[in-house]
Amino acid sequence: MFYAVLAYHVEEAVQSWTPDEDAALMKDLLDVNDRLTREGKLGPAARLGATAEAVTLRGPGDGMVIDGPFAETKEQLLGLYVLDCADQDEAIAAARDLKRVNPSAVYEIRPIMLYLPGAKLAAS
């Protein structure tokens, strides 16, 4: 079954990291990503842009586009992983590996009920 692992963090804390601190954390996270890829578990993963650049579409009909942050929580959704795991326990174990290298993040693990991989995207 596919699971979404949603990575939440206090955005201001992430933006306060020096380039070296950010690169060190990304190296550790990519080590976990590489292992999950070798195990055939990791699907798409993304680090999202700043919430200040986000918009939200909500409301009836065509909806209304609303500028800016969309969550009323301390943490914002800053990234996500799609994992192919046998069960929730295996997905939780993978999220714990991510948490070990990024301990101040919060990871939400949610089953994916419909997975449509779409076109392959080129890395930019």
C-alpha positions as semicolon CSV with decimal commas, in nm:
position;residue;x (nm);y (nm);z (nm)
1;M;0,000;0,000;0,000
2;F;0,114;0,354;-0,064
3;Y;0,153;0,597;0,225
4;A;0,208;0,972;0,218
5;V;0,457;1,098;0,473
6;L;0,392;1,471;0,512
7;A;0,680;1,672;0,659
8;Y;0,583;1,965;0,881
9;H;0,822;2,213;1,036
10;V;0,826;2,568;1,169
11;E;0,909;2,747;0,846
12;E;1,095;3,036;1,012
13;A;1,329;2,789;1,182
14;V;1,409;2,621;0,850
15;Q;1,466;2,956;0,681
16;S;1,703;3,060;0,962
17;W;1,947;2,776;0,891
18;T;2,276;2,868;0,729
19;P;2,342;2,717;0,386
20;D;2,588;2,475;0,552
21;E;2,331;2,367;0,815
22;D;2,068;2,316;0,546
23;A;2,310;2,120;0,325
24;A;2,413;1,895;0,617
25;L;2,051;1,813;0,699
26;M;1,968;1,753;0,332
27;K;2,266;1,515;0,305
28;D;2,133;1,314;0,600
29;L;1,778;1,312;0,460
30;L;1,909;1,206;0,118
31;D;2,092;0,915;0,285
32;V;1,754;0,793;0,414
33;N;1,599;0,860;0,072
34;D;1,873;0,657;-0,099
35;R;1,815;0,361;0,133
36;L;1,439;0,372;0,082
37;T;1,497;0,391;-0,295
38;R;1,729;0,086;-0,287
39;E;1,459;-0,100;-0,090
40;G;1,203;-0,008;-0,359
41;K;0,988;0,184;-0,111
42;L;1,034;0,550;-0,208
43;G;0,812;0,710;-0,468
44;P;0,796;1,083;-0,536
45;A;0,943;1,314;-0,273
46;A;0,944;1,692;-0,278
47;R;1,067;1,985;-0,074
48;L;0,804;2,252;-0,114
49;G;0,864;2,623;-0,168
50;A;0,790;2,894;0,087
51;T;0,433;2,913;0,215
52;A;0,436;3,289;0,140
53;E;0,446;3,191;-0,229
54;A;0,154;2,949;-0,191
55;V;-0,207;3,006;-0,284
56;T;-0,514;2,811;-0,180
57;L;-0,812;2,733;-0,399
58;R;-1,132;2,694;-0,201
59;G;-1,504;2,748;-0,223
60;P;-1,784;2,636;-0,453
61;G;-1,783;2,632;-0,832
62;D;-1,454;2,745;-0,980
63;G;-1,342;2,844;-0,630
64;M;-1,154;3,149;-0,517
65;V;-0,775;3,177;-0,507
66;I;-0,653;3,301;-0,170
67;D;-0,296;3,428;-0,128
68;G;-0,049;3,326;0,136
69;P;-0,020;3,067;0,408
70;F;-0,315;2,836;0,434
71;A;-0,261;2,654;0,762
72;E;-0,348;2,794;1,100
73;T;-0,089;2,587;1,281
74;K;0,258;2,652;1,416
75;E;0,410;2,414;1,163
76;Q;0,363;2,431;0,789
77;L;0,369;2,150;0,534
78;L;0,716;2,184;0,380
79;G;0,758;1,854;0,200
80;L;0,623;1,508;0,133
81;Y;0,727;1,154;0,053
82;V;0,528;0,876;-0,111
83;L;0,624;0,534;0,023
84;D;0,519;0,187;-0,090
85;C;0,501;-0,011;0,235
86;A;0,340;-0,339;0,335
87;D;0,155;-0,176;0,624
88;Q;0,134;0,130;0,846
89;D;0,402;-0,001;1,083
90;E;0,655;-0,011;0,799
91;A;0,559;0,344;0,693
92;I;0,599;0,463;1,054
93;A;0,943;0,300;1,071
94;A;1,051;0,488;0,757
95;A;0,918;0,817;0,899
96;R;1,111;0,749;1,220
97;D;1,430;0,724;1,013
98;L;1,354;1,068;0,868
99;K;1,275;1,200;1,217
100;R;1,607;1,074;1,353
101;V;1,798;1,298;1,112
102;N;1,551;1,589;1,132
103;P;1,430;1,573;1,493
104;S;1,250;1,908;1,501
105;A;1,021;1,812;1,211
106;V;0,676;1,656;1,248
107;Y;0,581;1,373;1,014
108;E;0,221;1,281;0,938
109;I;0,171;0,932;0,791
110;R;-0,145;0,889;0,588
111;P;-0,261;0,603;0,362
112;I;-0,307;0,700;-0,003
113;M;-0,639;0,574;-0,132
114;L;-0,571;0,661;-0,496
115;Y;-0,228;0,691;-0,655
116;L;-0,198;0,826;-1,008
117;P;0,173;0,862;-1,090
118;G;0,122;1,087;-1,394
119;A;0,402;1,197;-1,622
120;K;0,761;1,174;-1,507
121;L;0,897;1,517;-1,413
122;A;1,249;1,627;-1,496
123;A;1,454;1,758;-1,203
124;S;1,530;2,126;-1,237
